Amino acid sequence: MYVCICNAINCKTVRRTVEDGASSIASVFKACGKTPQCGRCFTTIREMVGETKAANCDVHMAPAIAAE
């Protein structure tokens, strides 16, 4: 699904950039080599960044929790 119609950025691309280190809307656009246009996608990208970061944190925390 397209997240940013103006720049043709889809959800897979957003998730991949976050997994590769993007931590903000600006860093997602920078990683894609794009610049924001209308801003309608900001809320969705912000949510996706938060969700992906939380999922990655949970995965990295699981072994430590299991070891306790």
PDB file of N, CA and C in Angstrom:
ATOM      1  N   MET A   1       0.844  -1.173   0.000  1.00  0.00           N
ATOM      2  CA  MET A   1       0.000   0.000   0.000  1.00  0.00           C
ATOM      3  C   MET A   1       0.898   1.247   0.000  1.00  0.00           C
ATOM      4  N   TYR A   2       0.512   2.213  -0.786  1.00  0.00           N
ATOM      5  CA  TYR A   2       1.260   3.472  -0.810  1.00  0.00           C
ATOM      6  C   TYR A   2       0.974   4.272   0.447  1.00  0.00           C
ATOM      7  N   VAL A   3       2.027   4.750   1.057  1.00  0.00           N
ATOM      8  CA  VAL A   3       1.925   5.608   2.236  1.00  0.00           C
ATOM      9  C   VAL A   3       2.001   7.063   1.786  1.00  0.00           C
ATOM     10  N   CYS A   4       2.935   7.341   0.887  1.00  0.00           N
ATOM     11  CA  CYS A   4       3.115   8.688   0.345  1.00  0.00           C
ATOM     12  C   CYS A   4       2.862   8.637  -1.155  1.00  0.00           C
ATOM     13  N   ILE A   5       1.732   9.146  -1.560  1.00  0.00           N
ATOM     14  CA  ILE A   5       1.367   9.157  -2.977  1.00  0.00           C
ATOM     15  C   ILE A   5       2.274  10.119  -3.755  1.00  0.00           C
ATOM     16  N   CYS A   6       2.573  11.257  -3.172  1.00  0.00           N
ATOM     17  CA  CYS A   6       3.390  12.270  -3.861  1.00  0.00           C
ATOM     18  C   CYS A   6       4.738  11.721  -4.309  1.00  0.00           C
ATOM     19  N   ASN A   7       5.340  10.857  -3.469  1.00  0.00           N
ATOM     20  CA  ASN A   7       6.673  10.338  -3.745  1.00  0.00           C
ATOM     21  C   ASN A   7       6.694   8.840  -4.036  1.00  0.00           C
ATOM     22  N   ALA A   8       5.530   8.235  -4.145  1.00  0.00           N
ATOM     23  CA  ALA A   8       5.401   6.800  -4.427  1.00  0.00           C
ATOM     24  C   ALA A   8       6.203   5.952  -3.432  1.00  0.00           C
ATOM     25  N   ILE A   9       6.031   6.244  -2.145  1.00  0.00           N
ATOM     26  CA  ILE A   9       6.679   5.472  -1.086  1.00  0.00           C
ATOM     27  C   ILE A   9       5.637   4.539  -0.492  1.00  0.00           C
ATOM     28  N   ASN A  10       5.950   3.248  -0.489  1.00  0.00           N
ATOM     29  CA  ASN A  10       4.983   2.287   0.042  1.00  0.00           C
ATOM     30  C   ASN A  10       5.368   1.839   1.451  1.00  0.00           C
ATOM     31  N   CYS A  11       4.485   1.055   2.077  1.00  0.00           N
ATOM     32  CA  CYS A  11       4.700   0.645   3.463  1.00  0.00           C
ATOM     33  C   CYS A  11       5.932  -0.247   3.611  1.00  0.00           C
ATOM     34  N   LYS A  12       6.216  -1.076   2.639  1.00  0.00           N
ATOM     35  CA  LYS A  12       7.406  -1.929   2.715  1.00  0.00           C
ATOM     36  C   LYS A  12       8.671  -1.077   2.740  1.00  0.00           C
ATOM     37  N   THR A  13       8.679  -0.026   1.956  1.00  0.00           N
ATOM     38  CA  THR A  13       9.837   0.861   1.918  1.00  0.00           C
ATOM     39  C   THR A  13      10.015   1.565   3.253  1.00  0.00           C
ATOM     40  N   VAL A  14       8.929   2.038   3.841  1.00  0.00           N
ATOM     41  CA  VAL A  14       9.019   2.708   5.143  1.00  0.00           C
ATOM     42  C   VAL A  14       9.567   1.737   6.180  1.00  0.00           C
ATOM     43  N   ARG A  15       9.026   0.527   6.239  1.00  0.00           N
ATOM     44  CA  ARG A  15       9.494  -0.450   7.221  1.00  0.00           C
ATOM     45  C   ARG A  15      10.979  -0.778   7.017  1.00  0.00           C
ATOM     46  N   ARG A  16      11.378  -0.952   5.772  1.00  0.00           N
ATOM     47  CA  ARG A  16      12.773  -1.281   5.476  1.00  0.00           C
ATOM     48  C   ARG A  16      13.703  -0.150   5.923  1.00  0.00           C
ATOM     49  N   THR A  17      13.317   1.106   5.651  1.00  0.00           N
ATOM     50  CA  THR A  17      14.182   2.226   6.042  1.00  0.00           C
ATOM     51  C   THR A  17      14.295   2.329   7.558  1.00  0.00           C
ATOM     52  N   VAL A  18      13.212   2.051   8.269  1.00  0.00           N
ATOM     53  CA  VAL A  18      13.257   2.086   9.729  1.00  0.00           C
ATOM     54  C   VAL A  18      14.148   0.955  10.249  1.00  0.00           C
ATOM     55  N   GLU A  19      14.005  -0.223   9.673  1.00  0.00           N
ATOM     56  CA  GLU A  19      14.865  -1.335  10.077  1.00  0.00           C
ATOM     57  C   GLU A  19      16.332  -1.042   9.788  1.00  0.00           C
ATOM     58  N   ASP A  20      16.577  -0.229   8.778  1.00  0.00           N
ATOM     59  CA  ASP A  20      17.946   0.154   8.420  1.00  0.00           C
ATOM     60  C   ASP A  20      18.449   1.358   9.207  1.00  0.00           C
ATOM     61  N   GLY A  21      17.612   1.891  10.113  1.00  0.00           N
ATOM     62  CA  GLY A  21      18.080   2.965  10.985  1.00  0.00           C
ATOM     63  C   GLY A  21      17.318   4.272  10.944  1.00  0.00           C
ATOM     64  N   ALA A  22      16.383   4.442  10.013  1.00  0.00           N
ATOM     65  CA  ALA A  22      15.604   5.687   9.980  1.00  0.00           C
ATOM     66  C   ALA A  22      14.754   5.766  11.250  1.00  0.00           C
ATOM     67  N   SER A  23      14.756   6.924  11.898  1.00  0.00           N
ATOM     68  CA  SER A  23      14.045   7.050  13.166  1.00  0.00           C
ATOM     69  C   SER A  23      13.072   8.223  13.199  1.00  0.00           C
ATOM     70  N   SER A  24      12.849   8.833  12.059  1.00  0.00           N
ATOM     71  CA  SER A  24      11.934   9.968  11.994  1.00  0.00           C
ATOM     72  C   SER A  24      11.364  10.075  10.580  1.00  0.00           C
ATOM     73  N   ILE A  25      10.377  10.929  10.432  1.00  0.00           N
ATOM     74  CA  ILE A  25       9.796  11.160   9.116  1.00  0.00           C
ATOM     75  C   ILE A  25      10.874  11.669   8.165  1.00  0.00           C
ATOM     76  N   ALA A  26      11.642  12.633   8.625  1.00  0.00           N
ATOM     77  CA  ALA A  26      12.690  13.213   7.776  1.00  0.00           C
ATOM     78  C   ALA A  26      13.708  12.168   7.350  1.00  0.00           C
ATOM     79  N   SER A  27      14.089  11.285   8.266  1.00  0.00           N
ATOM     80  CA  SER A  27      15.088  10.282   7.916  1.00  0.00           C
ATOM     81  C   SER A  27      14.534   9.222   6.970  1.00  0.00           C
ATOM     82  N   VAL A  28      13.230   8.957   7.034  1.00  0.00           N
ATOM     83  CA  VAL A  28      12.604   8.042   6.067  1.00  0.00           C
ATOM     84  C   VAL A  28      12.686   8.662   4.678  1.00  0.00           C
ATOM     85  N   PHE A  29      12.302   9.921   4.554  1.00  0.00           N
ATOM     86  CA  PHE A  29      12.366  10.598   3.254  1.00  0.00           C
ATOM     87  C   PHE A  29      13.801  10.663   2.738  1.00  0.00           C
ATOM     88  N   LYS A  30      14.747  10.970   3.626  1.00  0.00           N
ATOM     89  CA  LYS A  30      16.139  11.060   3.221  1.00  0.00           C
ATOM     90  C   LYS A  30      16.646   9.708   2.725  1.00  0.00           C
ATOM     91  N   ALA A  31      16.294   8.637   3.428  1.00  0.00           N
ATOM     92  CA  ALA A  31      16.724   7.294   3.029  1.00  0.00           C
ATOM     93  C   ALA A  31      16.149   6.897   1.674  1.00  0.00           C
ATOM     94  N   CYS A  32      14.991   7.445   1.349  1.00  0.00           N
ATOM     95  CA  CYS A  32      14.354   7.155   0.061  1.00  0.00           C
ATOM     96  C   CYS A  32      14.836   8.093  -1.035  1.00  0.00           C
ATOM     97  N   GLY A  33      15.610   9.103  -0.660  1.00  0.00           N
ATOM     98  CA  GLY A  33      16.075  10.079  -1.638  1.00  0.00           C
ATOM     99  C   GLY A  33      14.966  10.999  -2.116  1.00  0.00           C
ATOM    100  N   LYS A  34      13.993  11.232  -1.245  1.00  0.00           N
ATOM    101  CA  LYS A  34      12.817  12.057  -1.590  1.00  0.00           C
ATOM    102  C   LYS A  34      12.704  13.223  -0.617  1.00  0.00           C
ATOM    103  N   THR A  35      11.845  14.178  -0.972  1.00  0.00           N
ATOM    104  CA  THR A  35      11.529  15.281  -0.068  1.00  0.00           C
ATOM    105  C   THR A  35      10.020  15.316   0.132  1.00  0.00           C
ATOM    106  N   PRO A  36       9.589  15.680   1.341  1.00  0.00           N
ATOM    107  CA  PRO A  36       8.151  15.754   1.606  1.00  0.00           C
ATOM    108  C   PRO A  36       7.470  16.760   0.683  1.00  0.00           C
ATOM    109  N   GLN A  37       6.248  16.470   0.326  1.00  0.00           N
ATOM    110  CA  GLN A  37       5.468  17.365  -0.522  1.00  0.00           C
ATOM    111  C   GLN A  37       4.287  17.935   0.267  1.00  0.00           C
ATOM    112  N   CYS A  38       3.162  17.233   0.275  1.00  0.00           N
ATOM    113  CA  CYS A  38       1.946  17.790   0.883  1.00  0.00           C
ATOM    114  C   CYS A  38       1.835  17.538   2.386  1.00  0.00           C
ATOM    115  N   GLY A  39       2.493  16.502   2.904  1.00  0.00           N
ATOM    116  CA  GLY A  39       2.472  16.225   4.336  1.00  0.00           C
ATOM    117  C   GLY A  39       1.361  15.319   4.814  1.00  0.00           C
ATOM    118  N   ARG A  40       0.475  14.891   3.937  1.00  0.00           N
ATOM    119  CA  ARG A  40      -0.630  14.032   4.365  1.00  0.00           C
ATOM    120  C   ARG A  40      -0.151  12.688   4.907  1.00  0.00           C
ATOM    121  N   CYS A  41       1.018  12.259   4.516  1.00  0.00           N
ATOM    122  CA  CYS A  41       1.541  10.957   4.930  1.00  0.00           C
ATOM    123  C   CYS A  41       2.257  10.997   6.281  1.00  0.00           C
ATOM    124  N   PHE A  42       2.496  12.168   6.821  1.00  0.00           N
ATOM    125  CA  PHE A  42       3.306  12.296   8.024  1.00  0.00           C
ATOM    126  C   PHE A  42       2.774  11.457   9.191  1.00  0.00           C
ATOM    127  N   THR A  43       1.483  11.503   9.434  1.00  0.00           N
ATOM    128  CA  THR A  43       0.901  10.750  10.548  1.00  0.00           C
ATOM    129  C   THR A  43       1.121   9.261  10.362  1.00  0.00           C
ATOM    130  N   THR A  44       0.889   8.768   9.168  1.00  0.00           N
ATOM    131  CA  THR A  44       1.054   7.343   8.894  1.00  0.00           C
ATOM    132  C   THR A  44       2.510   6.928   9.028  1.00  0.00           C
ATOM    133  N   ILE A  45       3.415   7.711   8.472  1.00  0.00           N
ATOM    134  CA  ILE A  45       4.837   7.375   8.572  1.00  0.00           C
ATOM    135  C   ILE A  45       5.279   7.418  10.030  1.00  0.00           C
ATOM    136  N   ARG A  46       4.849   8.416  10.775  1.00  0.00           N
ATOM    137  CA  ARG A  46       5.197   8.528  12.200  1.00  0.00           C
ATOM    138  C   ARG A  46       4.726   7.287  12.954  1.00  0.00           C
ATOM    139  N   GLU A  47       3.505   6.849  12.696  1.00  0.00           N
ATOM    140  CA  GLU A  47       2.974   5.648  13.344  1.00  0.00           C
ATOM    141  C   GLU A  47       3.781   4.417  12.953  1.00  0.00           C
ATOM    142  N   MET A  48       4.117   4.303  11.680  1.00  0.00           N
ATOM    143  CA  MET A  48       4.880   3.149  11.210  1.00  0.00           C
ATOM    144  C   MET A  48       6.280   3.129  11.808  1.00  0.00           C
ATOM    145  N   VAL A  49       6.905   4.282  11.951  1.00  0.00           N
ATOM    146  CA  VAL A  49       8.224   4.357  12.566  1.00  0.00           C
ATOM    147  C   VAL A  49       8.129   3.862  14.007  1.00  0.00           C
ATOM    148  N   GLY A  50       7.121   4.324  14.732  1.00  0.00           N
ATOM    149  CA  GLY A  50       6.930   3.905  16.122  1.00  0.00           C
ATOM    150  C   GLY A  50       6.646   2.423  16.253  1.00  0.00           C
ATOM    151  N   GLU A  51       5.793   1.894  15.388  1.00  0.00           N
ATOM    152  CA  GLU A  51       5.450   0.474  15.428  1.00  0.00           C
ATOM    153  C   GLU A  51       6.656  -0.396  15.108  1.00  0.00           C
ATOM    154  N   THR A  52       7.390  -0.023  14.092  1.00  0.00           N
ATOM    155  CA  THR A  52       8.541  -0.824  13.679  1.00  0.00           C
ATOM    156  C   THR A  52       9.630  -0.774  14.744  1.00  0.00           C
ATOM    157  N   LYS A  53       9.844   0.402  15.326  1.00  0.00           N
ATOM    158  CA  LYS A  53      10.839   0.516  16.385  1.00  0.00           C
ATOM    159  C   LYS A  53      10.428  -0.327  17.589  1.00  0.00           C
ATOM    160  N   ALA A  54       9.147  -0.308  17.949  1.00  0.00           N
ATOM    161  CA  ALA A  54       8.661  -1.098  19.083  1.00  0.00           C
ATOM    162  C   ALA A  54       8.807  -2.588  18.809  1.00  0.00           C
ATOM    163  N   ALA A  55       8.484  -3.013  17.599  1.00  0.00           N
ATOM    164  CA  ALA A  55       8.609  -4.426  17.237  1.00  0.00           C
ATOM    165  C   ALA A  55      10.072  -4.858  17.294  1.00  0.00           C
ATOM    166  N   ASN A  56      10.981  -4.022  16.804  1.00  0.00           N
ATOM    167  CA  ASN A  56      12.397  -4.349  16.849  1.00  0.00           C
ATOM    168  C   ASN A  56      12.909  -4.390  18.285  1.00  0.00           C
ATOM    169  N   CYS A  57      12.411  -3.520  19.119  1.00  0.00           N
ATOM    170  CA  CYS A  57      12.805  -3.489  20.518  1.00  0.00           C
ATOM    171  C   CYS A  57      12.339  -4.769  21.209  1.00  0.00           C
ATOM    172  N   ASP A  58      11.110  -5.192  20.949  1.00  0.00           N
ATOM    173  CA  ASP A  58      10.575  -6.410  21.547  1.00  0.00           C
ATOM    174  C   ASP A  58      11.390  -7.624  21.144  1.00  0.00           C
ATOM    175  N   VAL A  59      11.793  -7.678  19.880  1.00  0.00           N
ATOM    176  CA  VAL A  59      12.585  -8.806  19.391  1.00  0.00           C
ATOM    177  C   VAL A  59      13.948  -8.837  20.078  1.00  0.00           C
ATOM    178  N   HIS A  60      14.559  -7.679  20.241  1.00  0.00           N
ATOM    179  CA  HIS A  60      15.871  -7.618  20.871  1.00  0.00           C
ATOM    180  C   HIS A  60      15.802  -7.838  22.378  1.00  0.00           C
ATOM    181  N   MET A  61      14.678  -7.538  22.978  1.00  0.00           N
ATOM    182  CA  MET A  61      14.521  -7.704  24.421  1.00  0.00           C
ATOM    183  C   MET A  61      14.160  -9.136  24.791  1.00  0.00           C
ATOM    184  N   ALA A  62      13.563  -9.881  23.899  1.00  0.00           N
ATOM    185  CA  ALA A  62      13.064 -11.229  24.205  1.00  0.00           C
ATOM    186  C   ALA A  62      14.133 -12.130  24.801  1.00  0.00           C
ATOM    187  N   PRO A  63      15.351 -12.229  24.234  1.00  0.00           N
ATOM    188  CA  PRO A  63      16.343 -13.115  24.827  1.00  0.00           C
ATOM    189  C   PRO A  63      16.734 -12.705  26.254  1.00  0.00           C
ATOM    190  N   ALA A  64      16.782 -11.415  26.517  1.00  0.00           N
ATOM    191  CA  ALA A  64      17.142 -10.961  27.855  1.00  0.00           C
ATOM    192  C   ALA A  64      16.053 -11.314  28.849  1.00  0.00           C
ATOM    193  N   ILE A  65      14.820 -11.213  28.433  1.00  0.00           N
ATOM    194  CA  ILE A  65      13.708 -11.550  29.333  1.00  0.00           C
ATOM    195  C   ILE A  65      13.695 -13.052  29.579  1.00  0.00           C
ATOM    196  N   ALA A  66      13.926 -13.831  28.542  1.00  0.00           N
ATOM    197  CA  ALA A  66      13.920 -15.286  28.662  1.00  0.00           C
ATOM    198  C   ALA A  66      15.057 -15.761  29.573  1.00  0.00           C
ATOM    199  N   ALA A  67      16.148 -15.038  29.618  1.00  0.00           N
ATOM    200  CA  ALA A  67      17.296 -15.444  30.415  1.00  0.00           C
ATOM    201  C   ALA A  67      17.086 -15.211  31.905  1.00  0.00           C
ATOM    202  N   GLU A  68      16.141 -14.370  32.245  1.00  0.00           N
ATOM    203  CA  GLU A  68      15.919 -14.045  33.672  1.00  0.00           C
ATOM    204  C   GLU A  68      15.273 -15.143  34.414  1.00  0.00           C
TER     205      GLU A  68
END
